[in-house]
PDB file of C-alpha atoms in Angstrom:
ATOM      1  CA  SER P 243     109.293 115.611  78.101  1.00  0.00           C
ATOM      2  CA  ARG P 244     110.798 112.602  79.851  1.00  0.00           C
ATOM      3  CA  GLY P 245     111.037 114.459  83.149  1.00  0.00           C
ATOM      4  CA  ARG P 246     107.365 115.388  83.023  1.00  0.00           C
ATOM      5  CA  ALA P 247     106.410 111.815  82.111  1.00  0.00           C
ATOM      6  CA  VAL P 248     108.389 110.406  85.039  1.00  0.00           C
ATOM      7  CA  LEU P 249     106.713 112.916  87.372  1.00  0.00           C
ATOM      8  CA  MET P 250     103.298 111.868  86.061  1.00  0.00           C
ATOM      9  CA  MET P 251     104.231 108.235  86.659  1.00  0.00           C
ATOM     10  CA  ARG P 252     105.249 108.969  90.229  1.00  0.00           C
ATOM     11  CA  ARG P 253     102.097 110.961  90.929  1.00  0.00           C
ATOM     12  CA  ALA P 254      99.826 108.297  89.488  1.00  0.00           C
ATOM     13  CA  LEU P 255     101.463 105.524  91.526  1.00  0.00           C
ATOM     14  CA  LEU P 256     101.931 107.388  94.789  1.00  0.00           C
ATOM     15  CA  ALA P 257      98.923 109.661  95.073  1.00  0.00           C
ATOM     16  CA  CYS P 258      96.298 106.999  94.474  1.00  0.00           C
ATOM     17  CA  PHE P 259      97.799 104.680  97.078  1.00  0.00           C
ATOM     18  CA  VAL P 260      98.093 107.394  99.712  1.00  0.00           C
ATOM     19  CA  VAL P 261      94.283 107.471  99.420  1.00  0.00           C
ATOM     20  CA  LEU P 262      94.003 103.699  99.589  1.00  0.00           C
ATOM     21  CA  LEU P 263      96.375 103.201 102.497  1.00  0.00           C
ATOM     22  CA  SER P 264      94.640 105.817 104.621  1.00  0.00           C
ATOM     23  CA  ALA P 265      91.235 104.499 103.662  1.00  0.00           C
ATOM     24  CA  SER P 266      91.429 100.738 103.664  1.00  0.00           C
ATOM     25  CA  ALA P 267      94.030  99.697 106.199  1.00  0.00           C
ATOM     26  CA  ALA P 268      92.401  98.070 109.198  1.00  0.00           C
ATOM     27  CA  ARG P 269      92.872  99.630 112.601  1.00  0.00           C
ATOM     28  CA  ALA P 270      93.503  97.627 115.765  1.00  0.00           C
ATOM     29  CA  GLN P 271      90.602  97.847 118.183  1.00  0.00           C
ATOM     30  CA  ASP P 272      89.647  95.979 121.305  1.00  0.00           C
ATOM     31  CA  THR P 273      85.937  95.726 120.583  1.00  0.00           C
ATOM     32  CA  ARG P 274      83.055  94.060 122.366  1.00  0.00           C
ATOM     33  CA  CYS P 275      80.065  93.093 120.225  1.00  0.00           C
ATOM     34  CA  GLU P 276      76.584  91.971 121.270  1.00  0.00           C
ATOM     35  CA  LEU P 277      73.541  90.579 119.487  1.00  0.00           C
ATOM     36  CA  VAL P 278      71.000  93.411 119.613  1.00  0.00           C
ATOM     37  CA  ARG P 279      68.306  92.073 117.288  1.00  0.00           C
ATOM     38  CA  SER P 280      67.244  89.046 115.287  1.00  0.00           C
ATOM     39  CA  ILE P 281      64.170  88.428 113.158  1.00  0.00           C
ATOM     40  CA  GLY P 282      62.692  85.005 113.802  1.00  0.00           C
ATOM     41  CA  THR P 283      63.130  82.365 116.456  1.00  0.00           C
ATOM     42  CA  LEU P 284      66.554  81.678 117.951  1.00  0.00           C
ATOM     43  CA  GLN P 285      67.159  77.939 118.191  1.00  0.00           C
ATOM     44  CA  SER P 286      69.692  76.286 120.496  1.00  0.00           C
ATOM     45  CA  PHE P 287      70.982  72.736 120.322  1.00  0.00           C
ATOM     46  CA  ASN P 288      72.827  70.677 122.975  1.00  0.00           C
ATOM     47  CA  VAL P 289      71.799  73.254 125.558  1.00  0.00           C
ATOM     48  CA  GLY P 290      73.781  73.142 128.782  1.00  0.00           C
ATOM     49  CA  THR P 291      76.644  71.131 127.283  1.00  0.00           C
ATOM     50  CA  PRO P 292      80.062  72.243 125.981  1.00  0.00           C
ATOM     51  CA  TYR P 293      78.715  71.553 122.486  1.00  0.00           C
ATOM     52  CA  GLN P 294      75.880  74.074 122.544  1.00  0.00           C
ATOM     53  CA  VAL P 295      75.188  75.704 119.182  1.00  0.00           C
ATOM     54  CA  ASP P 296      72.843  78.636 118.616  1.00  0.00           C
ATOM     55  CA  HIS P 297      71.149  79.318 115.279  1.00  0.00           C
ATOM     56  CA  ILE P 298      70.345  83.044 114.914  1.00  0.00           C
ATOM     57  CA  PRO P 299      68.083  84.174 112.047  1.00  0.00           C
ATOM     58  CA  HIS P 300      68.778  87.632 110.541  1.00  0.00           C
ATOM     59  CA  PRO P 301      71.148  88.768 113.307  1.00  0.00           C
ATOM     60  CA  VAL P 302      72.277  92.329 113.949  1.00  0.00           C
ATOM     61  CA  PHE P 303      75.452  92.623 116.033  1.00  0.00           C
ATOM     62  CA  ALA P 304      76.445  96.015 117.459  1.00  0.00           C
ATOM     63  CA  CYS P 305      79.909  96.796 118.783  1.00  0.00           C
ATOM     64  CA  GLU P 306      81.141  99.411 121.233  1.00  0.00           C
ATOM     65  CA  ASP P 307      82.968 101.431 118.564  1.00  0.00           C
ATOM     66  CA  GLY P 308      79.941 101.776 116.278  1.00  0.00           C
ATOM     67  CA  VAL P 309      80.613  98.704 114.142  1.00  0.00           C
ATOM     68  CA  THR P 310      77.560  96.771 112.942  1.00  0.00           C
ATOM     69  CA  ILE P 311      77.524  93.239 111.494  1.00  0.00           C
ATOM     70  CA  THR P 312      74.479  91.751 109.778  1.00  0.00           C
ATOM     71  CA  ALA P 313      73.696  88.575 107.824  1.00  0.00           C
ATOM     72  CA  ASP P 314      70.763  86.430 106.792  1.00  0.00           C
ATOM     73  CA  SER P 315      71.679  83.915 109.498  1.00  0.00           C
ATOM     74  CA  ALA P 316      74.413  82.995 111.950  1.00  0.00           C
ATOM     75  CA  MET P 317      75.617  80.014 113.969  1.00  0.00           C
ATOM     76  CA  PHE P 318      77.412  80.479 117.278  1.00  0.00           C
ATOM     77  CA  VAL P 319      79.462  77.556 118.631  1.00  0.00           C
ATOM     78  CA  HIS P 320      80.009  78.008 122.372  1.00  0.00           C
ATOM     79  CA  SER P 321      83.019  75.666 122.659  1.00  0.00           C
ATOM     80  CA  THR P 322      85.120  77.516 120.060  1.00  0.00           C
ATOM     81  CA  ARG P 323      83.513  80.966 120.438  1.00  0.00           C
ATOM     82  CA  MET P 324      83.220  81.019 116.641  1.00  0.00           C
ATOM     83  CA  VAL P 325      80.427  82.867 114.859  1.00  0.00           C
ATOM     84  CA  SER P 326      79.640  81.711 111.324  1.00  0.00           C
ATOM     85  CA  LEU P 327      77.666  84.159 109.182  1.00  0.00           C
ATOM     86  CA  PHE P 328      75.728  83.162 106.075  1.00  0.00           C
ATOM     87  CA  GLU P 329      74.434  85.099 103.050  1.00  0.00           C
ATOM     88  CA  ASN P 330      74.471  88.875 102.626  1.00  0.00           C
ATOM     89  CA  VAL P 331      77.137  89.400 105.280  1.00  0.00           C
ATOM     90  CA  VAL P 332      77.816  93.096 105.871  1.00  0.00           C
ATOM     91  CA  TYR P 333      80.411  94.598 108.219  1.00  0.00           C
ATOM     92  CA  GLN P 334      80.337  98.376 108.511  1.00  0.00           C
ATOM     93  CA  ASP P 335      81.973 101.073 110.599  1.00  0.00           C
ATOM     94  CA  SER P 336      82.182 104.836 110.149  1.00  0.00           C
ATOM     95  CA  THR P 337      84.703 104.684 107.282  1.00  0.00           C
ATOM     96  CA  ARG P 338      84.532 101.272 105.587  1.00  0.00           C
ATOM     97  CA  SER P 339      82.314  98.325 104.797  1.00  0.00           C
ATOM     98  CA  LEU P 340      82.923  94.676 103.961  1.00  0.00           C
ATOM     99  CA  GLU P 341      80.429  92.529 102.075  1.00  0.00           C
ATOM    100  CA  ALA P 342      80.633  88.763 101.547  1.00  0.00           C
ATOM    101  CA  ASP P 343      78.526  85.663 101.014  1.00  0.00           C
ATOM    102  CA  ARG P 344      79.942  83.974 104.123  1.00  0.00           C
ATOM    103  CA  ALA P 345      82.227  84.820 107.023  1.00  0.00           C
ATOM    104  CA  GLN P 346      83.595  83.287 110.219  1.00  0.00           C
ATOM    105  CA  TYR P 347      84.903  85.173 113.222  1.00  0.00           C
ATOM    106  CA  ARG P 348      86.875  83.794 116.173  1.00  0.00           C
ATOM    107  CA  SER P 349      87.141  86.265 119.019  1.00  0.00           C
ATOM    108  CA  ASP P 350      89.980  84.403 120.765  1.00  0.00           C
ATOM    109  CA  ALA P 351      92.186  84.517 117.651  1.00  0.00           C
ATOM    110  CA  ARG P 352      90.882  87.919 116.516  1.00  0.00           C
ATOM    111  CA  HIS P 353      90.489  86.442 113.039  1.00  0.00           C
ATOM    112  CA  LEU P 354      87.795  87.206 110.448  1.00  0.00           C
ATOM    113  CA  ALA P 355      87.637  85.008 107.343  1.00  0.00           C
ATOM    114  CA  ALA P 356      85.290  86.050 104.536  1.00  0.00           C
ATOM    115  CA  GLN P 357      84.418  84.142 101.357  1.00  0.00           C
ATOM    116  CA  GLY P 358      82.318  84.641  98.262  1.00  0.00           C
ATOM    117  CA  ASP P 359      82.360  87.903  96.260  1.00  0.00           C
ATOM    118  CA  VAL P 360      84.164  89.781  99.015  1.00  0.00           C
ATOM    119  CA  VAL P 361      84.190  93.573  98.628  1.00  0.00           C
ATOM    120  CA  LEU P 362      86.114  95.797 101.051  1.00  0.00           C
ATOM    121  CA  ARG P 363      85.028  99.389 100.397  1.00  0.00           C
ATOM    122  CA  ASP P 364      86.108 102.747 101.765  1.00  0.00           C
ATOM    123  CA  LEU P 365      83.007 104.860 102.365  1.00  0.00           C
ATOM    124  CA  GLU P 366      84.786 108.217 102.298  1.00  0.00           C
ATOM    125  CA  GLN P 367      87.200 107.931  99.347  1.00  0.00           C
ATOM    126  CA  GLY P 368      85.601 105.237  97.210  1.00  0.00           C
ATOM    127  CA  ALA P 369      88.560 102.828  97.194  1.00  0.00           C
ATOM    128  CA  ARG P 370      87.604  99.146  97.014  1.00  0.00           C
ATOM    129  CA  ILE P 371      89.172  95.684  97.022  1.00  0.00           C
ATOM    130  CA  GLU P 372      87.360  92.777  95.352  1.00  0.00           C
ATOM    131  CA  SER P 373      88.362  89.172  95.972  1.00  0.00           C
ATOM    132  CA  PRO P 374      86.900  85.667  96.229  1.00  0.00           C
ATOM    133  CA  SER P 375      88.145  85.497  99.837  1.00  0.00           C
ATOM    134  CA  LEU P 376      89.881  87.577 102.487  1.00  0.00           C
ATOM    135  CA  ASN P 377      91.445  86.985 105.910  1.00  0.00           C
ATOM    136  CA  TYR P 378      91.675  89.792 108.450  1.00  0.00           C
ATOM    137  CA  PHE P 379      93.880  89.303 111.504  1.00  0.00           C
ATOM    138  CA  GLU P 380      93.322  91.988 114.128  1.00  0.00           C
ATOM    139  CA  ALA P 381      96.216  93.292 116.182  1.00  0.00           C
ATOM    140  CA  MET P 382      96.552  91.526 119.510  1.00  0.00           C
ATOM    141  CA  GLU P 383      99.199  90.335 121.956  1.00  0.00           C
ATOM    142  CA  GLY P 384     101.940  88.698 119.906  1.00  0.00           C
ATOM    143  CA  ARG P 385     100.624  90.384 116.720  1.00  0.00           C
ATOM    144  CA  PRO P 386     101.427  94.097 117.028  1.00  0.00           C
ATOM    145  CA  VAL P 387      99.778  95.227 113.796  1.00  0.00           C
ATOM    146  CA  SER P 388      96.702  94.093 111.932  1.00  0.00           C
ATOM    147  CA  THR P 389      97.065  92.217 108.650  1.00  0.00           C
ATOM    148  CA  VAL P 390      94.802  91.564 105.678  1.00  0.00           C
ATOM    149  CA  GLU P 391      95.741  88.476 103.676  1.00  0.00           C
ATOM    150  CA  ILE P 392      94.380  87.501 100.262  1.00  0.00           C
ATOM    151  CA  TYR P 393      96.255  84.348  99.347  1.00  0.00           C
ATOM    152  CA  SER P 394      94.828  83.725  95.875  1.00  0.00           C
ATOM    153  CA  GLY P 395      91.943  84.473  93.558  1.00  0.00           C
ATOM    154  CA  ARG P 396      93.566  87.450  91.828  1.00  0.00           C
ATOM    155  CA  PRO P 397      92.153  90.327  93.915  1.00  0.00           C
ATOM    156  CA  ARG P 398      91.455  93.676  92.238  1.00  0.00           C
ATOM    157  CA  THR P 399      92.150  96.977  93.982  1.00  0.00           C
ATOM    158  CA  THR P 400      90.412 100.056  92.573  1.00  0.00           C
ATOM    159  CA  VAL P 401      91.111 103.639  93.609  1.00  0.00           C
ATOM    160  CA  THR P 402      89.129 106.618  92.334  1.00  0.00           C
ATOM    161  CA  ARG P 403      90.004 110.235  93.021  1.00  0.00           C
ATOM    162  CA  GLU P 404      88.926 113.639  91.773  1.00  0.00           C
ATOM    163  CA  VAL P 405      91.388 115.427  89.488  1.00  0.00           C
ATOM    164  CA  ARG P 406      91.397 118.828  87.817  1.00  0.00           C
ATOM    165  CA  GLU P 407      92.561 119.060  84.223  1.00  0.00           C
ATOM    166  CA  ASN P 408      92.314 122.155  82.031  1.00  0.00           C
ATOM    167  CA  GLY P 409      90.102 123.745  84.669  1.00  0.00           C
ATOM    168  CA  LEU P 410      87.603 120.885  84.636  1.00  0.00           C
ATOM    169  CA  MET P 411      86.978 118.375  87.413  1.00  0.00           C
ATOM    170  CA  GLY P 412      87.100 114.708  86.509  1.00  0.00           C
ATOM    171  CA  ILE P 413      87.498 111.245  88.011  1.00  0.00           C
ATOM    172  CA  ASP P 414      90.781 109.346  87.756  1.00  0.00           C
ATOM    173  CA  THR P 415      90.573 105.586  88.236  1.00  0.00           C
ATOM    174  CA  THR P 416      93.544 103.311  88.958  1.00  0.00           C
ATOM    175  CA  ARG P 417      93.261  99.518  89.137  1.00  0.00           C
ATOM    176  CA  VAL P 418      95.772  97.003  90.461  1.00  0.00           C
ATOM    177  CA  ASP P 419      95.345  93.298  89.700  1.00  0.00           C
ATOM    178  CA  ALA P 420      97.638  90.661  91.210  1.00  0.00           C
ATOM    179  CA  ASP P 421      97.627  87.012  92.174  1.00  0.00           C
ATOM    180  CA  ALA P 422      97.793  87.810  95.913  1.00  0.00           C
ATOM    181  CA  LEU P 423      97.731  90.789  98.279  1.00  0.00           C
ATOM    182  CA  GLN P 424      98.908  91.463 101.826  1.00  0.00           C
ATOM    183  CA  ILE P 425      98.130  94.659 103.772  1.00  0.00           C
ATOM    184  CA  VAL P 426     100.234  95.217 106.904  1.00  0.00           C
ATOM    185  CA  GLY P 427      99.008  97.795 109.395  1.00  0.00           C
ATOM    186  CA  GLU P 428      98.441 101.229 107.876  1.00  0.00           C
ATOM    187  CA  GLU P 429     101.737 101.528 106.004  1.00  0.00           C
ATOM    188  CA  GLU P 430     102.230  98.652 103.585  1.00  0.00           C
ATOM    189  CA  PHE P 431     100.545  97.039 100.579  1.00  0.00           C
ATOM    190  CA  HIS P 432     102.310  94.014  99.056  1.00  0.00           C
ATOM    191  CA  PHE P 433     101.036  92.774  95.674  1.00  0.00           C
ATOM    192  CA  ARG P 434     102.400  89.423  94.483  1.00  0.00           C
ATOM    193  CA  GLY P 435     102.355  87.665  91.131  1.00  0.00           C
ATOM    194  CA  ASP P 436     101.674  89.092  87.655  1.00  0.00           C
ATOM    195  CA  VAL P 437     100.959  92.609  88.918  1.00  0.00           C
ATOM    196  CA  VAL P 438      99.140  94.888  86.452  1.00  0.00           C
ATOM    197  CA  ILE P 439      98.568  98.556  87.306  1.00  0.00           C
ATOM    198  CA  THR P 440      96.214 100.433  84.971  1.00  0.00           C
ATOM    199  CA  GLY P 441      95.513 104.157  85.233  1.00  0.00           C
ATOM    200  CA  THR P 442      94.206 106.931  83.028  1.00  0.00           C
ATOM    201  CA  ASP P 443      97.693 107.941  81.826  1.00  0.00           C
ATOM    202  CA  LEU P 444      99.773 104.981  82.996  1.00  0.00           C
ATOM    203  CA  THR P 445     100.208 101.244  82.676  1.00  0.00           C
ATOM    204  CA  ALA P 446     102.705  99.256  84.752  1.00  0.00           C
ATOM    205  CA  THR P 447     103.514  95.560  85.073  1.00  0.00           C
ATOM    206  CA  SER P 448     105.809  93.637  87.411  1.00  0.00           C
ATOM    207  CA  GLY P 449     106.146  90.422  89.341  1.00  0.00           C
ATOM    208  CA  PHE P 450     105.871  92.247  92.668  1.00  0.00           C
ATOM    209  CA  ALA P 451     104.673  95.687  93.775  1.00  0.00           C
ATOM    210  CA  ASP P 452     105.266  97.086  97.257  1.00  0.00           C
ATOM    211  CA  PHE P 453     103.661 100.330  98.434  1.00  0.00           C
ATOM    212  CA  LEU P 454     105.564 101.275 101.583  1.00  0.00           C
ATOM    213  CA  GLU P 455     105.753 104.103 104.139  1.00  0.00           C
ATOM    214  CA  GLY P 456     102.108 105.022 103.711  1.00  0.00           C
ATOM    215  CA  GLY P 457     102.447 105.140  99.936  1.00  0.00           C
ATOM    216  CA  GLY P 458     105.529 107.361 100.025  1.00  0.00           C
ATOM    217  CA  ARG P 459     107.743 104.679  98.496  1.00  0.00           C
ATOM    218  CA  VAL P 460     106.744 102.379  95.643  1.00  0.00           C
ATOM    219  CA  VAL P 461     108.905  99.445  94.545  1.00  0.00           C
ATOM    220  CA  LEU P 462     108.083  97.483  91.393  1.00  0.00           C
ATOM    221  CA  SER P 463     110.334  94.455  90.991  1.00  0.00           C
ATOM    222  CA  GLN P 464     110.896  91.395  88.789  1.00  0.00           C
ATOM    223  CA  ASP P 465     110.719  92.518  85.171  1.00  0.00           C
ATOM    224  CA  ALA P 466     109.170  95.896  86.009  1.00  0.00           C
ATOM    225  CA  ARG P 467     107.846  98.069  83.198  1.00  0.00           C
ATOM    226  CA  VAL P 468     106.064 101.446  83.349  1.00  0.00           C
ATOM    227  CA  VAL P 469     104.483 103.131  80.314  1.00  0.00           C
ATOM    228  CA  ALA P 470     103.231 106.725  80.662  1.00  0.00           C
ATOM    229  CA  GLN P 471     102.452 108.685  77.491  1.00  0.00           C
ATOM    230  CA  ASP P 472     105.748 108.906  75.534  1.00  0.00           C
ATOM    231  CA  MET P 473     107.886 107.414  78.323  1.00  0.00           C
ATOM    232  CA  VAL P 474     108.793 103.751  78.922  1.00  0.00           C
ATOM    233  CA  LEU P 475     110.693 102.864  82.103  1.00  0.00           C
ATOM    234  CA  GLY P 476     111.868  99.284  82.537  1.00  0.00           C
ATOM    235  CA  GLY P 477     114.265  97.187  84.538  1.00  0.00           C
ATOM    236  CA  ASP P 478     114.492  94.517  87.193  1.00  0.00           C
ATOM    237  CA  THR P 479     113.416  97.131  89.764  1.00  0.00           C
ATOM    238  CA  VAL P 480     111.641 100.489  89.448  1.00  0.00           C
ATOM    239  CA  ILE P 481     111.487 102.677  92.571  1.00  0.00           C
ATOM    240  CA  ALA P 482     109.500 105.877  93.106  1.00  0.00           C
ATOM    241  CA  VAL P 483     110.058 107.864  96.313  1.00  0.00           C
ATOM    242  CA  GLN P 484     107.858 110.721  97.475  1.00  0.00           C
ATOM    243  CA  ASP P 485     109.812 113.859  98.343  1.00  0.00           C
ATOM    244  CA  THR P 486     107.312 115.573 100.623  1.00  0.00           C
ATOM    245  CA  ALA P 487     109.304 118.787 100.728  1.00  0.00           C
ATOM    246  CA  ALA P 488     109.772 119.174  96.996  1.00  0.00           C
ATOM    247  CA  GLY P 489     106.763 117.132  95.889  1.00  0.00           C
ATOM    248  CA  ARG P 490     108.670 115.157  93.293  1.00  0.00           C
ATOM    249  CA  SER P 491     110.169 111.754  92.625  1.00  0.00           C
ATOM    250  CA  THR P 492     113.679 111.582  94.085  1.00  0.00           C
ATOM    251  CA  ARG P 493     114.867 108.168  92.941  1.00  0.00           C
ATOM    252  CA  ARG P 494     114.191 105.653  90.244  1.00  0.00           C
ATOM    253  CA  ASP P 495     116.033 102.533  89.165  1.00  0.00           C
ATOM    254  CA  GLY P 496     115.616 101.133  85.690  1.00  0.00           C
ATOM    255  CA  ALA P 497     116.239 101.903  82.059  1.00  0.00           C
ATOM    256  CA  LEU P 498     114.484 104.865  80.432  1.00  0.00           C
ATOM    257  CA  HIS P 499     113.517 104.358  76.801  1.00  0.00           C
TER     258      HIS P 499
END
């Protein structure tokens, strides 16, 4: 029935992103990191001057909150307090990991920039974001919440979750492709440009897709279209709202075909 199809649409959109928002959103932390190990000889240039640069082979950085950062090599510029990491860069904490070919971190700006086959992965739920580049701005004074920015490169977000159907356990996979992505704090995902959402029982397209309130509210806008089994929902805007008390969609805008 149409009602059942709409409910399936809401569940597919909302449930998968509740997992992603809880798993992948960066948390603000005031963290101190130290070089605990390197393999090879550390070389320093312009020693004793404001332009001192240290080359660190195979560094391992450990942070107070259990975060580890490794790479094949690193350069530390004393004047800017910037660390540049090269090849096989891996950031990992207790719940997530980030892999990239290169990365730069400025402690004064609390800004991590990663480039080259970037993969942000949730270690508990299996959600992942793949992109050519990614910028992570930690929360700090004047920036109350952390932000992840992917300006271009058509990032792909993939969410997998266990589902039970006809008494059998299976894996449901939902993918979201868009031209750009912004993650604000722990509550908001903003997909921009030619958004395509593909799930086991659902396909949706729109110009913009906003997952708000921790995934409890989904807004597809600019020529939005949702196809789920025998139901097609289209319009300038399609809205799905999680009713936590009743467990159902409470509002939708658009034409039902």
